[in-house]
Short mmCIF file of C-alpha atoms and ligand atoms in Angstrom, two decimals:
data_model
loop_
_atom_site.label_atom_id
_atom_site.label_comp_id
_atom_site.label_asym_id
_atom_site.label_seq_id
_atom_site.Cartn_x
_atom_site.Cartn_y
_atom_site.Cartn_z
CA UNK A 350 -20.59 -37.46 -3.49
CA UNK A 351 -19.38 -39.23 -6.60
CA UNK A 352 -16.70 -37.60 -8.68
CA UNK A 353 -16.03 -35.06 -5.96
CA UNK A 354 -13.28 -34.69 -3.43
CA UNK A 355 -12.59 -32.48 -0.48
CA UNK A 356 -9.53 -30.27 -0.70
CA UNK A 357 -8.04 -27.43 1.30
CA UNK A 358 -7.31 -24.20 -0.52
CA UNK A 359 -5.18 -21.35 0.76
CA UNK A 360 -7.24 -18.17 0.76
CA UNK A 361 -4.08 -16.11 0.42
CA UNK A 362 -2.34 -17.68 -2.55
CA UNK A 363 -4.70 -20.33 -3.89
CA UNK A 364 -2.42 -23.29 -3.10
CA UNK A 365 -4.45 -26.53 -3.03
CA UNK A 366 -3.75 -29.71 -1.08
CA UNK A 367 -5.67 -32.74 0.13
CA UNK A 368 -4.95 -32.35 3.85
CA UNK A 369 -5.63 -29.50 6.23
CA UNK A 370 -2.70 -27.69 7.77
CA UNK A 371 -2.37 -24.69 10.05
CA UNK A 372 0.13 -23.04 7.77
CA UNK A 373 0.11 -22.84 4.00
CA UNK A 374 3.22 -24.68 2.74
CA UNK A 375 3.37 -22.42 -0.29
CA UNK A 376 3.05 -18.86 1.02
CA UNK A 377 3.60 -19.62 4.73
CA UNK A 378 0.47 -17.74 5.84
CA UNK A 379 -1.29 -19.09 8.93
CA UNK A 380 -4.91 -20.18 9.36
CA UNK A 381 -5.73 -19.65 5.73
CA UNK A 382 -6.48 -23.20 4.52
CA UNK A 383 -10.20 -23.40 3.81
CA UNK A 384 -12.17 -26.53 3.05
CA UNK A 385 -13.55 -26.80 -0.44
CA UNK A 386 -15.15 -29.44 -2.64
CA UNK A 387 -13.94 -29.85 -6.19
CA UNK A 388 -14.41 -32.31 -9.04
CA UNK A 389 -11.99 -35.27 -9.08
CA UNK A 390 -10.94 -34.31 -12.57
CA UNK A 391 -11.21 -30.62 -13.00
CA UNK A 392 -12.85 -29.53 -16.22
CA UNK A 393 -10.36 -27.81 -18.47
CA UNK A 394 -12.62 -24.78 -18.68
CA UNK A 395 -13.06 -24.39 -14.96
CA UNK A 396 -9.33 -24.21 -14.42
CA UNK A 397 -8.26 -21.39 -16.67
CA UNK A 398 -10.95 -19.75 -18.75
CA UNK A 399 -9.12 -17.67 -21.31
CA UNK A 400 -9.08 -14.03 -20.53
CA UNK A 401 -7.11 -12.89 -23.51
CA UNK A 402 -6.38 -14.81 -26.65
CA UNK A 403 -4.57 -13.50 -29.66
CA UNK A 404 -1.46 -12.85 -31.67
CA UNK A 405 1.61 -11.26 -30.26
CA UNK A 406 2.26 -7.75 -31.46
CA UNK A 407 5.32 -5.54 -31.51
CA UNK A 408 5.07 -2.98 -28.74
CA UNK A 409 6.23 -0.17 -31.03
CA UNK A 410 3.46 -0.90 -33.49
CA UNK A 411 0.75 -0.95 -30.92
CA UNK A 412 -1.26 2.19 -30.37
CA UNK A 413 -2.08 3.29 -26.86
CA UNK A 414 -5.71 2.38 -26.33
CA UNK A 415 -7.92 5.09 -24.99
CA UNK A 416 -9.12 4.26 -21.54
CA UNK A 417 -12.47 5.93 -21.38
CA UNK A 418 -13.54 6.76 -17.91
CA UNK A 419 -17.02 7.40 -16.68
CA UNK A 420 -17.67 9.72 -13.77
CA UNK A 421 -19.59 8.20 -10.89
CA UNK A 422 -21.28 11.46 -9.94
CA UNK A 423 -19.16 11.54 -6.78
CA UNK A 424 -15.87 13.33 -7.18
CA UNK A 425 -14.59 11.85 -3.90
CA UNK A 426 -14.94 8.37 -5.41
CA UNK A 427 -13.69 9.43 -8.85
CA UNK A 428 -10.50 10.75 -7.32
CA UNK A 429 -9.82 7.44 -5.57
CA UNK A 430 -10.41 5.60 -8.84
CA UNK A 431 -8.00 7.91 -10.65
CA UNK A 432 -10.67 9.96 -12.42
CA UNK A 433 -13.75 7.76 -12.76
CA UNK A 434 -14.42 4.14 -13.61
CA UNK A 435 -12.39 2.83 -16.54
CA UNK A 436 -14.62 1.14 -19.09
CA UNK A 437 -13.92 -2.56 -19.18
CA UNK A 438 -12.36 -2.62 -15.72
CA UNK A 439 -13.26 -4.68 -12.70
CA UNK A 440 -13.36 -2.92 -9.34
CA UNK A 441 -13.74 -4.66 -6.02
CA UNK A 442 -15.36 -2.61 -3.27
CA UNK A 443 -14.68 -4.24 0.06
CA UNK A 444 -15.96 -3.31 3.46
CA UNK A 445 -17.39 -4.53 6.73
CA UNK A 446 -21.09 -5.27 7.13
CA UNK A 447 -23.21 -2.15 7.27
CA UNK A 448 -20.50 0.29 6.25
CA UNK A 449 -22.55 1.39 3.25
CA UNK A 450 -21.38 -0.62 0.23
CA UNK A 451 -24.85 -1.19 -1.21
CA UNK A 452 -25.78 2.42 -0.51
CA UNK A 453 -22.76 3.77 -2.37
CA UNK A 454 -23.25 1.50 -5.36
CA UNK A 455 -26.94 2.28 -5.64
CA UNK A 456 -26.17 5.98 -5.49
CA UNK A 457 -23.55 5.80 -8.22
CA UNK A 458 -25.88 3.58 -10.27
CA UNK A 459 -28.17 6.58 -10.39
CA UNK A 460 -25.40 8.79 -11.78
CA UNK A 461 -24.00 6.14 -14.13
CA UNK A 462 -27.53 5.39 -15.32
CA UNK A 463 -27.85 8.89 -16.73
CA UNK A 464 -25.81 7.95 -19.76
CA UNK A 465 -25.35 4.21 -19.59
CA UNK A 466 -27.27 1.06 -18.93
CA UNK A 467 -26.68 -0.31 -15.45
CA UNK A 468 -27.54 -3.77 -14.17
CA UNK A 469 -27.58 -4.04 -10.38
CA UNK A 470 -27.49 -7.68 -9.32
CA UNK A 471 -28.25 -8.38 -5.70
CA UNK A 472 -27.86 -11.73 -4.07
CA UNK A 473 -28.53 -10.30 -0.65
CA UNK A 474 -31.56 -8.05 -0.80
CA UNK A 475 -34.94 -8.32 -2.50
CA UNK A 476 -36.00 -5.92 -5.21
CA UNK A 477 -38.42 -4.47 -2.69
CA UNK A 478 -35.64 -3.65 -0.25
CA UNK A 479 -33.53 -2.12 -2.99
CA UNK A 480 -36.49 -0.10 -4.27
CA UNK A 481 -37.09 1.21 -0.77
CA UNK A 482 -33.48 2.23 -0.42
CA UNK A 483 -33.56 3.81 -3.88
CA UNK A 484 -36.60 5.86 -2.82
CA UNK A 485 -34.78 6.99 0.33
CA UNK A 486 -31.67 7.91 -1.64
CA UNK A 487 -33.74 9.53 -4.43
CA UNK A 488 -32.20 7.25 -7.02
CA UNK A 489 -34.20 6.53 -10.17
CA UNK A 490 -33.73 6.38 -13.92
CA UNK A 491 -34.89 4.56 -17.01
CA UNK A 492 -31.51 2.86 -17.54
CA UNK A 493 -31.26 1.22 -14.16
CA UNK A 494 -32.14 -2.48 -13.96
CA UNK A 495 -32.43 -4.73 -10.90
CA UNK A 496 -31.88 -8.45 -10.77
CA UNK A 497 -32.14 -10.85 -7.85
CA UNK A 498 -29.86 -13.71 -8.81
CA UNK A 499 -26.97 -15.66 -7.39
CA UNK A 500 -26.36 -18.17 -10.17
CA UNK A 501 -23.47 -16.96 -12.25
CA UNK A 502 -24.75 -18.47 -15.50
CA UNK A 503 -28.15 -16.86 -15.01
CA UNK A 504 -26.40 -13.52 -14.50
CA UNK A 505 -24.39 -14.05 -17.66
CA UNK A 506 -27.59 -14.77 -19.63
CA UNK A 507 -29.28 -11.72 -18.14
CA UNK A 508 -26.27 -9.73 -19.26
CA UNK A 509 -26.49 -11.14 -22.79
CA UNK A 510 -30.16 -10.21 -23.01
CA UNK A 511 -29.87 -6.72 -21.53
CA UNK A 512 -26.37 -5.71 -22.71
CA UNK A 513 -25.62 -3.28 -19.88
CA UNK A 514 -22.55 -1.02 -19.82
CA UNK A 515 -22.08 -1.46 -16.09
CA UNK A 516 -22.73 -4.53 -13.94
CA UNK A 517 -22.84 -4.34 -10.17
CA UNK A 518 -22.60 -7.58 -8.20
CA UNK A 519 -23.70 -7.30 -4.57
CA UNK A 520 -21.94 -9.39 -3.33
CA UNK A 521 -19.42 -11.66 -5.02
CA UNK A 522 -19.58 -14.01 -2.02
CA UNK A 523 -23.21 -14.91 -2.76
CA UNK A 524 -22.56 -15.93 -6.37
CA UNK A 525 -22.25 -19.61 -7.22
CA UNK A 526 -21.79 -21.83 -10.21
CA UNK A 527 -23.68 -25.12 -10.67
CA UNK A 528 -20.51 -26.76 -11.89
CA UNK A 529 -18.78 -26.30 -8.54
CA UNK A 530 -19.76 -28.38 -5.57
CA UNK A 531 -18.56 -26.13 -2.76
CA UNK A 532 -20.71 -23.51 -1.07
CA UNK A 533 -21.04 -19.90 -2.28
CA UNK A 534 -18.31 -17.77 -0.75
CA UNK A 535 -15.72 -20.54 -0.92
CA UNK A 536 -12.44 -19.88 -2.65
CA UNK A 537 -13.30 -21.85 -5.79
CA UNK A 538 -16.76 -20.28 -6.13
CA UNK A 539 -15.58 -16.72 -5.66
CA UNK A 540 -12.64 -17.24 -8.03
CA UNK A 541 -14.83 -18.79 -10.68
CA UNK A 542 -17.43 -16.02 -10.46
CA UNK A 543 -14.73 -13.36 -10.61
CA UNK A 544 -13.18 -15.04 -13.68
CA UNK A 545 -16.51 -14.97 -15.51
CA UNK A 546 -17.11 -11.28 -14.73
CA UNK A 547 -13.55 -10.37 -15.65
CA UNK A 548 -14.10 -12.16 -18.96
CA UNK A 549 -17.20 -10.06 -19.64
CA UNK A 550 -15.38 -6.87 -18.68
CA UNK A 551 -12.26 -7.51 -20.79
CA UNK A 552 -14.00 -8.91 -23.84
CA UNK A 553 -16.95 -6.57 -24.02
CA UNK A 554 -15.76 -3.38 -22.36
CA UNK A 555 -18.34 -3.62 -19.59
CA UNK A 556 -17.38 -2.09 -16.24
CA UNK A 557 -17.94 -4.46 -13.36
CA UNK A 558 -18.19 -3.46 -9.72
CA UNK A 559 -17.97 -6.30 -7.23
CA UNK A 560 -18.94 -5.96 -3.60
CA UNK A 561 -16.74 -8.01 -1.29
CA UNK A 562 -17.37 -8.66 2.38
CA UNK A 563 -14.59 -8.25 4.82
CA UNK A 564 -14.11 -10.68 7.69
CA UNK A 565 -13.20 -9.92 11.27
CA UNK A 566 -9.48 -9.90 10.50
CA UNK A 567 -10.09 -7.09 8.05
CA UNK A 568 -9.28 -9.00 4.89
CA UNK A 569 -11.69 -9.78 2.11
CA UNK A 570 -13.60 -12.90 3.01
CA UNK A 571 -12.63 -15.58 0.57
CA UNK A 572 -9.52 -15.48 -1.43
CA UNK A 573 -6.79 -12.94 -1.41
CA UNK A 574 -6.40 -14.19 -4.97
CA UNK A 575 -9.50 -12.15 -5.80
CA UNK A 576 -7.47 -9.02 -5.11
CA UNK A 577 -4.86 -10.14 -7.62
CA UNK A 578 -7.48 -10.78 -10.28
CA UNK A 579 -9.32 -7.46 -10.35
CA UNK A 580 -8.04 -4.10 -11.65
CA UNK A 581 -8.73 -2.07 -8.55
CA UNK A 582 -9.46 -2.83 -4.92
CA UNK A 583 -11.16 -0.19 -2.83
CA UNK A 584 -11.64 -0.46 0.90
CA UNK A 585 -14.59 1.26 2.45
CA UNK A 586 -13.71 2.02 6.06
CA UNK A 587 -15.45 3.56 8.99
CA UNK A 588 -17.09 2.53 12.18
CA UNK A 589 -20.82 2.21 12.15
CA UNK A 590 -20.99 4.58 15.13
CA UNK A 591 -19.04 7.24 13.29
CA UNK A 592 -20.81 9.06 10.55
CA UNK A 593 -17.63 9.41 8.51
CA UNK A 594 -16.67 6.84 5.92
CA UNK A 595 -13.40 6.70 4.04
CA UNK A 596 -12.69 4.99 0.76
CA UNK A 597 -9.14 4.15 -0.10
CA UNK A 598 -7.62 2.26 -3.00
CA UNK A 599 -5.25 -0.48 -1.96
CA UNK A 600 -4.65 -1.47 -5.56
CA UNK A 601 -5.31 0.39 -8.78
CA UNK A 602 -4.08 -0.58 -12.21
CA UNK A 603 -5.33 2.73 -13.60
CA UNK A 604 -4.31 5.26 -10.98
CA UNK A 605 -2.46 5.93 -7.77
CA UNK A 606 -3.35 4.30 -4.48
CA UNK A 607 -2.68 7.36 -2.37
CA UNK A 608 -5.97 9.15 -2.62
CA UNK A 609 -8.82 8.83 -0.17
CA UNK A 610 -12.44 9.84 -0.48
CA UNK A 611 -14.34 11.05 2.56
CA UNK A 612 -18.08 10.62 2.99
CA UNK A 613 -20.68 11.18 5.60
CA UNK A 614 -23.55 8.73 6.11
CA UNK A 615 -26.90 10.49 6.20
CA UNK A 616 -30.50 9.42 5.90
CA UNK A 617 -30.35 10.37 2.21
CA UNK A 618 -27.25 8.23 1.74
CA UNK A 619 -23.59 9.05 1.45
CA UNK A 620 -22.70 12.68 1.17
CA UNK A 621 -19.30 13.79 -0.04
CA UNK A 622 -17.10 15.68 2.37
CA UNK A 623 -14.90 17.86 0.17
CA UNK A 624 -13.30 19.66 3.14
CA UNK A 625 -12.59 16.90 5.63
CA UNK A 626 -10.23 19.00 7.76
CA UNK A 627 -13.08 21.29 8.81
CA UNK A 628 -15.15 18.29 9.76
CA UNK A 629 -12.39 16.61 11.75
CA UNK A 630 -11.82 19.75 13.76
CA UNK A 631 -15.47 20.69 14.15
CA UNK A 632 -16.03 19.28 17.60
CA UNK A 633 -12.54 19.82 18.95
CA UNK A 634 -12.42 19.94 22.70
CA UNK A 635 -10.87 23.18 23.97
CA UNK A 636 -8.21 23.42 26.59
CA UNK A 637 -7.97 19.71 27.36
CA UNK A 638 -4.64 18.03 27.81
CA UNK A 639 -3.65 15.16 25.53
CA UNK A 640 -4.92 16.62 22.24
CA UNK A 641 -2.82 17.88 19.39
CA UNK A 642 -3.73 18.81 15.81
CA UNK A 643 -1.84 16.94 13.10
CA UNK A 644 -1.49 17.53 9.40
CA UNK A 645 -1.10 14.49 7.17
CA UNK A 646 -1.03 14.11 3.42
CA UNK A 647 -3.62 11.76 2.03
CA UNK A 648 -2.45 11.46 -1.55
CA UNK A 649 -2.27 14.94 -2.98
CA UNK A 650 -4.50 16.37 -0.29
CA UNK A 651 -3.46 17.67 3.11
CA UNK A 652 -5.77 16.68 5.90
CA UNK A 653 -5.89 18.07 9.38
CA UNK A 654 -7.10 15.89 12.17
CA UNK A 655 -6.57 15.59 15.87
CA UNK A 656 -4.53 13.09 17.84
CA UNK A 657 -5.81 12.23 21.29
CA UNK A 658 -3.69 10.66 23.97
CA UNK A 659 -4.71 9.52 27.40
CA UNK A 660 -2.33 8.19 30.02
CA UNK A 661 -3.34 6.72 33.33
CA UNK A 662 -1.09 5.38 36.05
CA UNK A 663 -1.36 1.71 36.79
CA UNK A 664 0.16 -0.79 39.17
CA UNK A 665 -0.20 -3.59 36.66
CA UNK A 666 3.09 -5.24 35.67
CA UNK A 667 2.46 -4.72 31.96
CA UNK A 668 0.60 -1.49 31.25
CA UNK A 669 -2.01 -1.28 28.51
CA UNK A 670 -1.15 0.26 25.19
CA UNK A 671 -3.99 0.72 22.75
CA UNK A 672 -4.07 2.67 19.55
CA UNK A 673 -6.85 3.49 17.16
CA UNK A 674 -5.53 4.94 13.94
CA UNK A 675 -1.81 4.96 14.68
CA UNK A 676 0.47 2.06 13.93
CA UNK A 677 1.40 0.09 17.07
CA UNK A 678 5.09 -0.01 16.26
CA UNK A 679 5.12 3.73 15.74
CA UNK A 680 3.41 4.23 19.09
CA UNK A 681 5.98 2.07 20.88
CA UNK A 682 8.82 3.89 19.15
CA UNK A 683 7.50 7.32 20.13
CA UNK A 684 6.92 6.22 23.71
CA UNK A 685 10.50 4.92 23.86
CA UNK A 686 11.86 8.19 22.46
CA UNK A 687 9.91 10.21 25.04
CA UNK A 688 11.21 7.98 27.84
CA UNK A 689 14.81 7.93 26.72
CA UNK A 690 15.26 11.46 25.36
CA UNK A 691 12.89 13.37 27.62
CA UNK A 692 13.28 11.28 30.75
CA UNK A 693 9.54 10.65 30.99
CA UNK A 694 8.39 7.56 32.83
CA UNK A 695 5.71 5.64 30.98
CA UNK A 696 6.45 2.12 32.16
CA UNK A 697 3.81 2.45 34.85
CA UNK A 698 1.21 4.18 32.70
CA UNK A 699 -1.53 2.88 30.45
CA UNK A 700 -1.45 4.69 27.13
CA UNK A 701 -4.42 5.14 24.83
CA UNK A 702 -4.07 6.81 21.43
CA UNK A 703 -6.85 7.78 19.09
CA UNK A 704 -7.22 9.65 15.81
CA UNK A 705 -10.36 11.73 15.40
CA UNK A 706 -12.76 10.80 12.62
CA UNK A 707 -11.77 7.14 12.42
CA UNK A 708 -8.79 8.04 10.26
CA UNK A 709 -5.83 5.66 10.02
CA UNK A 710 -2.57 7.53 9.82
CA UNK A 711 0.21 5.87 7.89
CA UNK A 712 2.53 8.84 7.63
CA UNK A 713 5.47 9.40 9.95
CA UNK A 714 4.81 13.13 9.56
CA UNK A 715 2.20 12.64 12.28
CA UNK A 716 4.96 11.74 14.79
CA UNK A 717 5.38 15.28 16.10
CA UNK A 718 1.67 15.62 16.89
CA UNK A 719 1.53 12.17 18.50
CA UNK A 720 4.55 12.95 20.68
CA UNK A 721 3.12 16.31 21.66
CA UNK A 722 -0.27 14.78 22.50
CA UNK A 723 1.47 12.16 24.66
CA UNK A 724 3.63 14.74 26.38
CA UNK A 725 0.61 16.94 26.98
CA UNK A 726 -1.29 14.01 28.49
CA UNK A 727 1.53 13.00 30.83
CA UNK A 728 2.19 16.56 31.99
CA UNK A 729 -1.53 17.34 32.04
CA UNK A 730 -0.83 20.55 30.14
CA UNK A 731 -3.07 21.37 27.16
CA UNK A 732 -1.55 22.07 23.76
CA UNK A 733 -2.65 25.59 22.78
CA UNK A 734 -5.56 25.57 20.30
CA UNK A 735 -3.69 27.64 17.73
CA UNK A 736 -0.70 25.28 17.63
CA UNK A 737 -0.24 22.48 15.11
CA UNK A 738 2.82 20.27 14.61
CA UNK A 739 4.15 17.96 11.97
CA UNK A 740 7.43 16.17 11.37
CA UNK A 741 8.99 12.74 11.62
CA UNK A 742 10.76 11.78 14.83
CA UNK A 743 13.99 9.81 14.69
CA UNK A 744 15.40 7.50 17.34
CA UNK A 745 17.69 10.19 18.74
CA UNK A 746 14.70 12.43 19.27
CA UNK A 747 15.54 14.56 16.24
CA UNK A 748 12.75 16.03 14.11
CA UNK A 749 13.25 15.02 10.52
CA UNK A 750 12.06 16.65 7.32
CA UNK A 751 8.90 15.46 5.56
CA UNK A 752 7.42 16.13 2.12
CA UNK A 753 4.42 18.23 1.18
CA UNK A 754 5.43 21.12 3.43
CA UNK A 755 3.78 23.90 1.39
CA UNK A 756 0.48 22.03 1.26
CA UNK A 757 0.51 21.21 4.96
CA UNK A 758 1.32 24.73 6.04
CA UNK A 759 -1.27 26.24 3.68
CA UNK A 760 -3.97 23.93 4.98
CA UNK A 761 -3.06 24.73 8.59
CA UNK A 762 -3.24 28.44 7.85
CA UNK A 763 -6.52 28.03 5.99
CA UNK A 764 -8.00 26.41 9.08
CA UNK A 765 -6.87 29.19 11.34
CA UNK A 766 -3.76 27.79 13.03
CA UNK A 767 -1.38 30.63 13.83
CA UNK A 768 1.56 28.67 15.26
CA UNK A 769 2.95 25.92 13.09
CA UNK A 770 5.75 23.75 14.44
CA UNK A 771 7.65 22.06 11.61
CA UNK A 772 11.03 20.42 10.99
CA UNK A 773 13.74 23.10 10.82
CA UNK A 774 14.91 21.75 7.47
CA UNK A 775 11.40 22.24 6.05
CA UNK A 776 11.06 25.78 7.36
CA UNK A 777 14.12 26.81 5.32
CA UNK A 778 12.56 25.58 2.11
CA UNK A 779 9.08 26.96 2.62
CA UNK A 780 7.87 29.16 -0.18
CA UNK A 781 4.44 30.51 0.64
CA UNK A 782 2.76 33.52 2.16
CA UNK A 783 2.18 32.65 5.80
CA UNK A 784 -0.47 35.38 6.25
CA UNK A 785 0.79 36.30 9.68
CA UNK A 786 0.98 32.77 11.03
CA UNK A 787 4.19 32.01 12.93
CA UNK A 788 6.37 29.19 11.70
CA UNK A 789 8.30 27.52 14.48
CA UNK A 790 11.27 25.47 13.25
CA UNK A 791 12.01 22.58 15.63
CA UNK A 792 15.04 20.32 15.67
CA UNK A 793 14.29 17.93 18.50
CA UNK A 794 11.52 16.50 20.61
CA UNK A 795 12.84 18.62 23.43
CA UNK A 796 12.33 21.84 21.42
CA UNK A 797 8.89 20.63 20.44
CA UNK A 798 7.80 20.08 24.02
CA UNK A 799 8.92 23.57 25.06
CA UNK A 800 6.04 24.92 22.96
CA UNK A 801 3.44 23.94 25.52
N1 LIG B 1399 -32.78 5.54 7.35
C1 LIG B 1399 -31.49 5.64 7.49
N2 LIG B 1399 -30.94 6.81 7.88
C2 LIG B 1399 -29.63 6.95 8.01
N3 LIG B 1399 -28.75 5.98 7.78
C3 LIG B 1399 -29.22 4.81 7.39
C4 LIG B 1399 -30.60 4.57 7.22
N4 LIG B 1399 -30.74 3.30 6.84
C5 LIG B 1399 -29.50 2.78 6.75
N5 LIG B 1399 -28.59 3.69 7.09
C6 LIG B 1399 -27.13 3.51 7.13
O1 LIG B 1399 -26.74 2.66 6.11
C7 LIG B 1399 -25.93 1.62 6.62
C8 LIG B 1399 -26.18 0.36 5.84
O2 LIG B 1399 -25.77 0.61 4.53
P1 LIG B 1399 -25.64 -0.55 3.47
O3 LIG B 1399 -26.78 -1.48 3.57
O4 LIG B 1399 -25.38 0.12 2.18
O5 LIG B 1399 -24.32 -1.26 3.97
P2 LIG B 1399 -23.60 -2.52 3.35
O6 LIG B 1399 -22.15 -2.24 3.46
O7 LIG B 1399 -24.14 -2.82 2.01
O8 LIG B 1399 -24.00 -3.63 4.39
P3 LIG B 1399 -24.11 -5.22 4.19
O9 LIG B 1399 -22.72 -5.72 4.34
O10 LIG B 1399 -24.96 -5.62 5.32
O11 LIG B 1399 -24.69 -5.45 2.87
C9 LIG B 1399 -26.32 1.51 8.05
O12 LIG B 1399 -25.25 1.01 8.83
C10 LIG B 1399 -26.66 2.91 8.41
O13 LIG B 1399 -25.46 3.59 8.79
MG1 LIG B 1400 -25.16 -4.49 1.27
ZN1 LIG B 1401 -0.82 -19.84 0.62
#
């Protein structure tokens, strides 16, 4: 085509070059150069539409603006956002196909629509499909508007006519601009669309929620640069087979990124799970080796779940190691500690680790439970039902102190655990009524394994 040229754009950092390469020369990421078509001479406007323009002001003279937040009607989501959606902010909700992104946004549209005008733009589903879902979810309201559109300028005009307070774009990968030659979903298209919506949000105080698809590698399809542009990035996780869904913030300019929200997918849509520990433990197998309850902090909230380990002897030269929910490096480290410090032989055993409820544990405080589950699996000795363990394990096999001890112990007691193994250092500092539960201070992996 005339006036156009093919370029390769890094989906991680936005670096542009005329030739393809396996590695981005700018940020050194691999397999991230995507083909794109751009104008020979980029229009000044397309390059950097102004987000903010104005005079400089002395910081001392500037008053703190009030960031009004609007509740979404779901406290699990509000907590992840830091207390509701900030007016004038742009939130990206990313997740794999079918996880429930459209469902969640339609549900919160219902709640947001109680006080504010909401425009739900879908580039993926017809109004009929959305209406059917709305009927199933019991979502309705006079302030809720639907639009089937993928052209960014048409969406902007619809916005100017309707003047909504909240705009939902499902999904940002379907949106395109006439001025850009490449296909919807390409780096330039997604960036351009995001720029326009960010402009609307910042200049007019409209809250924008963008749906982003996630590719097989687990990153947002299209540019990583999109994550840098928006105010908050939420990941919606969960396997389609599991009914539990977890939302976590991986970036938030208006709140912490530690909190998670737990939901359950039902026929009537997503239901909040305010007490996830109960749910995680609900179908606990009894008296089976390889299982151990763990207590992790998810933000300010303690959460009890179960670690499952399975070991099976194999003649294969390199045994299998798989983990669902526990970091691979952590698994290897704990296996090495058990081999070296406890004299266990795992070099001829396949090891499978799993965390109940599709949870992904990032805390080292789960080490003690993982080690105990592994030990229990190898020895084929069940961990007693009433026993729970937490604590970080060091390379010498020592059990190290962790934070949030009062919360963890309280949650364990609340859920009926009567023997709580914890780092000895933590036991000294504990300051709560244990209601008859026994605290067992442990100093080493060896001491821990004597409990079963
Ligand atoms: N009648 C139903 N009863 C129970 N659950 C349902 C029903 N219909 C759909 N679901 C659930 O909703 C999920 C799809 O939700 P939704 O369409 O919101 O996902 P999405 O993330 O927007 O997907 P996509 O990426 O395809 O747009 C299904 O995977 C299923 O779990
Ligand atoms: Mg959808
Ligand atoms: Zn790059």
